[in-house]
CSV table of C-alpha atoms in Angstrom, one decimal:
chain,number,residue,atom,x,y,z
A,243,VAL,CA,0.1,-0.3,-0.3
A,244,MET,CA,2.4,2.4,0.8
A,245,ALA,CA,4.6,1.4,-2.2
A,246,ALA,CA,1.4,2.7,-4.8
A,247,ALA,CA,0.7,5.5,-2.1
A,248,THR,CA,4.6,6.9,-3.4
A,249,ASP,CA,3.6,6.5,-7.1
A,250,VAL,CA,0.0,8.1,-6.6
A,251,VAL,CA,1.6,11.2,-4.1
A,252,LEU,CA,4.9,11.5,-5.3
A,253,ILE,CA,5.9,9.9,-9.0
A,254,ARG,CA,3.2,11.0,-10.4
A,255,ARG,CA,3.5,15.1,-10.1
A,256,ILE,CA,7.3,14.6,-11.5
A,257,THR,CA,6.1,12.6,-14.8
A,258,GLY,CA,8.1,14.1,-18.0
A,259,ARG,CA,11.4,14.7,-15.6
A,260,GLN,CA,14.5,12.8,-16.1
A,261,GLY,CA,15.7,12.1,-13.6
A,262,PHE,CA,13.8,13.3,-10.5
A,263,ASP,CA,11.8,10.0,-10.2
A,264,LEU,CA,15.2,8.1,-9.2
A,265,VAL,CA,16.1,11.7,-6.4
A,266,VAL,CA,12.5,11.2,-4.6
A,267,THR,CA,12.8,8.2,-4.4
A,268,LEU,CA,15.7,8.1,-2.4
A,269,GLY,CA,14.2,11.3,-0.8
A,270,ALA,CA,11.8,9.0,0.6
A,271,LEU,CA,14.0,6.4,1.6
A,272,LEU,CA,15.4,8.7,3.5
A,273,LEU,CA,12.7,10.3,4.9
A,274,LEU,CA,11.2,6.4,6.2
A,275,THR,CA,13.9,6.2,7.1
A,276,ALA,CA,14.5,8.5,9.8
A,277,GLY,CA,10.9,8.5,10.3
A,278,THR,CA,11.3,4.2,11.2
A,279,GLU,CA,14.6,5.6,13.7
A,280,ILE,CA,12.3,7.8,15.2
A,281,VAL,CA,9.7,6.0,15.9
A,282,PHE,CA,11.4,2.7,17.0
A,283,GLY,CA,14.6,3.7,18.1
A,284,SER,CA,17.8,3.1,16.7
A,285,SER,CA,18.6,0.1,18.7
A,286,ASP,CA,19.5,-3.2,16.7
A,287,ARG,CA,16.2,-5.7,16.7
A,288,SER,CA,16.2,-10.0,16.5
A,289,TYR,CA,12.7,-11.5,14.4
A,290,LEU,CA,11.9,-15.5,15.1
A,291,PRO,CA,13.1,-17.4,12.8
A,292,LEU,CA,10.8,-18.2,9.7
A,293,LEU,CA,11.1,-21.7,10.0
A,294,THR,CA,14.0,-24.0,12.4
A,295,ASP,CA,17.2,-22.1,12.9
A,296,ARG,CA,18.7,-25.9,13.2
A,297,SER,CA,21.6,-26.4,10.8
A,298,THR,CA,22.7,-29.4,8.7
A,299,THR,CA,25.8,-29.5,7.2
A,300,VAL,CA,25.9,-30.1,3.2
A,301,SER,CA,29.5,-30.9,1.8
A,302,GLY,CA,31.1,-28.8,4.7
A,303,VAL,CA,28.1,-26.0,4.2
A,304,PHE,CA,25.9,-25.4,7.2
A,305,VAL,CA,22.1,-25.0,6.0
A,306,ASN,CA,19.1,-24.7,7.9
A,307,ALA,CA,15.4,-24.6,7.2
A,308,SER,CA,14.7,-20.5,7.1
A,309,ASP,CA,17.8,-20.9,4.1
A,310,LEU,CA,15.8,-23.5,2.1
A,311,LEU,CA,12.9,-21.0,2.4
A,312,SER,CA,14.6,-18.3,1.3
A,313,ILE,CA,16.2,-20.1,-1.8
A,314,ALA,CA,13.0,-21.3,-3.1
A,315,LEU,CA,11.3,-17.5,-2.6
A,316,GLY,CA,14.1,-16.2,-4.4
A,317,VAL,CA,14.1,-18.2,-7.9
A,318,ALA,CA,9.6,-18.9,-7.5
A,319,ALA,CA,10.0,-14.7,-7.6
A,320,VAL,CA,12.7,-14.0,-10.4
A,321,VAL,CA,11.2,-17.3,-12.6
A,322,SER,CA,6.9,-15.7,-12.3
A,323,GLY,CA,8.6,-12.3,-13.1
A,324,HIS,CA,10.5,-13.7,-16.1
A,325,PHE,CA,7.4,-15.3,-17.2
A,326,LEU,CA,5.0,-12.7,-16.6
A,327,ILE,CA,7.1,-10.0,-18.8
A,328,ASN,CA,7.8,-11.9,-21.9
A,329,ARG,CA,5.1,-14.9,-21.9
A,330,THR,CA,1.6,-12.8,-20.9
A,331,GLY,CA,-0.8,-9.8,-22.4
A,332,LEU,CA,0.4,-8.0,-19.2
A,333,GLY,CA,3.8,-8.0,-19.5
A,334,VAL,CA,3.6,-6.5,-23.2
A,335,ALA,CA,1.9,-4.3,-21.6
A,336,LEU,CA,4.1,-3.4,-19.2
A,337,ARG,CA,7.4,-3.7,-21.4
A,338,ALA,CA,5.5,-1.1,-23.6
A,339,ALA,CA,4.1,1.0,-21.1
A,340,ALA,CA,8.3,1.4,-19.9
A,341,GLU,CA,9.8,2.1,-23.4
A,342,ASN,CA,7.3,4.2,-24.7
A,343,SER,CA,5.2,5.7,-22.6
A,344,PRO,CA,2.9,8.3,-24.9
A,345,VAL,CA,2.6,5.7,-27.4
A,346,ALA,CA,1.3,2.5,-25.1
A,347,ARG,CA,-1.5,5.6,-24.3
A,348,SER,CA,-2.2,5.7,-27.7
A,349,VAL,CA,-3.5,2.2,-27.7
A,350,GLY,CA,-5.1,2.0,-24.8
A,351,ILE,CA,-3.1,1.2,-22.4
A,352,ASP,CA,-3.4,2.6,-19.0
A,353,VAL,CA,-0.1,4.3,-18.6
A,354,LEU,CA,-0.6,5.3,-14.9
A,355,ASN,CA,-2.4,2.9,-12.8
A,356,LEU,CA,-0.2,0.1,-14.3
A,357,ARG,CA,2.8,1.6,-13.2
A,358,THR,CA,1.1,2.1,-10.1
A,359,ALA,CA,0.3,-1.6,-10.1
A,360,VAL,CA,4.0,-2.8,-10.6
A,361,TRP,CA,4.7,-0.4,-7.7
A,362,GLY,CA,2.6,-2.4,-4.8
A,363,ALA,CA,3.5,-5.6,-6.1
A,364,SER,CA,7.4,-4.1,-6.0
A,365,GLY,CA,6.4,-3.2,-2.7
A,366,LEU,CA,5.2,-6.4,-2.1
A,367,LEU,CA,8.3,-8.2,-3.1
A,368,ALA,CA,10.2,-6.0,-0.9
A,369,ALA,CA,7.9,-6.7,2.0
A,370,VAL,CA,8.7,-10.3,1.6
A,371,ALA,CA,12.0,-10.1,1.4
A,372,ALA,CA,12.5,-8.3,4.1
A,373,MET,CA,10.7,-10.4,6.6
A,374,VAL,CA,13.0,-13.0,4.9
A,375,LEU,CA,15.7,-11.0,5.7
A,376,ALA,CA,14.8,-10.0,9.5
A,377,SER,CA,14.3,-13.7,10.1
A,378,ARG,CA,18.2,-14.1,9.4
A,379,LEU,CA,19.6,-11.0,10.9
A,380,VAL,CA,20.0,-8.8,13.3
A,381,LEU,CA,18.7,-5.5,11.8
A,382,ASP,CA,18.3,-1.7,12.5
A,383,ALA,CA,16.7,1.4,11.3
A,384,ARG,CA,19.2,1.9,8.9
A,385,TYR,CA,20.3,-1.5,7.9
A,386,MET,CA,18.8,-1.3,4.0
A,387,THR,CA,20.7,1.5,2.9
A,388,PRO,CA,24.0,-0.4,2.1
A,389,ILE,CA,21.4,-3.1,0.0
A,390,VAL,CA,19.7,-0.3,-1.6
A,391,VAL,CA,22.9,0.6,-2.4
A,392,ASN,CA,24.1,-3.0,-4.4
A,393,VAL,CA,20.5,-2.4,-6.0
A,394,PHE,CA,21.7,0.5,-7.4
A,395,ILE,CA,25.2,-0.8,-8.2
A,396,ALA,CA,24.1,-4.4,-9.7
A,397,GLY,CA,21.3,-2.5,-11.7
A,398,MET,CA,23.9,0.2,-13.2
A,399,LEU,CA,26.0,-2.9,-14.4
A,400,GLY,CA,23.9,-5.3,-15.8
A,401,GLY,CA,21.2,-2.5,-17.7
A,402,LEU,CA,18.0,-1.3,-16.0
A,403,ASP,CA,16.1,-2.3,-19.4
A,404,ARG,CA,17.4,-5.7,-19.2
A,405,TYR,CA,15.7,-8.9,-16.8
A,406,TRP,CA,18.7,-11.6,-16.4
A,407,PRO,CA,22.0,-9.1,-16.5
A,408,PRO,CA,21.0,-7.0,-13.4
A,409,MET,CA,19.9,-10.2,-11.0
A,410,LEU,CA,23.6,-11.7,-12.2
A,411,ALA,CA,25.4,-8.7,-11.0
A,412,ALA,CA,23.4,-7.9,-7.6
A,413,PHE,CA,24.2,-12.2,-7.2
A,414,GLY,CA,28.3,-11.3,-8.2
A,415,VAL,CA,28.4,-8.5,-5.7
A,416,ALA,CA,27.1,-10.0,-3.5
A,417,LEU,CA,29.9,-13.0,-3.9
A,418,TYR,CA,32.4,-10.1,-3.9
A,419,ASN,CA,31.1,-8.4,-1.2
A,420,SER,CA,31.7,-11.5,1.2
A,421,LEU,CA,34.6,-12.6,-0.4
A,422,ALA,CA,36.2,-8.8,0.5
A,423,SER,CA,34.6,-9.0,4.0
A,424,TYR,CA,36.0,-12.6,5.0
A,425,ILE,CA,39.3,-11.4,2.9
A,426,PHE,CA,40.0,-7.6,4.9
A,427,GLY,CA,37.7,-7.7,6.8
A,428,SER,CA,33.4,-6.2,7.2
A,429,ASP,CA,35.2,-2.3,7.2
A,430,ALA,CA,36.6,-3.6,3.8
A,431,ALA,CA,33.2,-4.2,2.1
A,432,THR,CA,31.9,-1.2,0.7
A,433,PRO,CA,35.1,0.8,-0.1
A,434,ALA,CA,35.8,-2.5,-2.5
A,435,LEU,CA,32.5,-2.8,-3.8
A,436,PHE,CA,33.1,0.9,-5.0
A,437,ALA,CA,36.6,0.2,-6.4
A,438,LEU,CA,34.9,-2.7,-8.3
A,439,VAL,CA,32.5,0.0,-10.0
A,440,LEU,CA,34.9,2.1,-10.9
A,441,VAL,CA,37.0,-0.4,-12.6
A,442,VAL,CA,34.1,-2.3,-14.3
A,443,LEU,CA,33.2,1.6,-16.0
A,444,ILE,CA,36.5,2.2,-16.7
A,445,LEU,CA,37.5,-0.7,-18.3
A,446,ALA,CA,33.9,-2.5,-19.5
A,447,PRO,CA,32.7,-2.0,-22.7
A,448,ARG,CA,30.5,0.9,-23.7
A,449,ARG,CA,27.7,-1.6,-25.3
A,450,PHE,CA,27.7,-3.1,-22.3
A,451,LEU,CA,26.1,-0.2,-20.0
A,452,GLU,CA,24.2,0.9,-22.9
A,453,GLU,CA,20.8,0.6,-22.8
A,454,ARG,CA,19.4,-2.0,-25.8
A,455,ARG,CA,19.2,0.0,-29.1
A,456,GLU,CA,16.3,-1.4,-31.4
A,457,ALA,CA,15.4,-0.6,-34.7
A,458,ARG,CA,11.7,-0.4,-35.3
A,459,ALA,CA,9.2,0.4,-38.4
C-alpha cells in the first residue's frame, strides 16, 4: 500500500522530468528511514526465524530450513517475473509502457494505473524479502541502506532495461562483498564495492553499460 501511495502522491507529480523519479525515491527512502528511527529507535532488533534455525551440514556447508525457504522464494519470484514479462499480455503492456508511454497510451494502455500496480507489486516483493531478511539477521533502522546501494549498483552494471543481467550482477556483487569481507574484514566491503564499480565503468565496453538500441519501423 505504501509503495503504491508513493507512486500516486509523489511520482505522478514529476512525470516527464528525467531523473527526478530516482531523486524523489531516494528522498522518500531517507524520510522513511529517519521516521522509523524516531518511532522505533536505533537499537538492534532480532526476530523469530520463519522456519527452524537448526542447521545440517551438506558438503561442509551449514544449511537450515530458513535458508532453503529464502532460496525457494527467490527462485519462484525470478521465474514468475520472467514468465509474466515475456509470456503474457500484461508483460507486453508493461514493456510498452516502460519503453514509450505516449505510444502505449495511444493504443489504450492505462499507463498510470499500470505503473501504480507495478509499484504495489514491487512493494509486496520487498516486504517478503524484508521478512526473510529480518528472520535471519539482526536489524536496525538503517540496515537496508547498504542493500539499496548494492541494488542500484547491480542495476547500473546489468542495465535497467534488461531482466537477467542485473540479477546476475547482483549475485556477483554479493559474492564479491562476501569475499572482500572475508579477506579484508567487514569494514572493507563498502570501499571494495566502489572500487569494483570504478574498474567496471573504466574497463567495460560502452555497449555493455548502455541501454539496448532497437530499430523500429
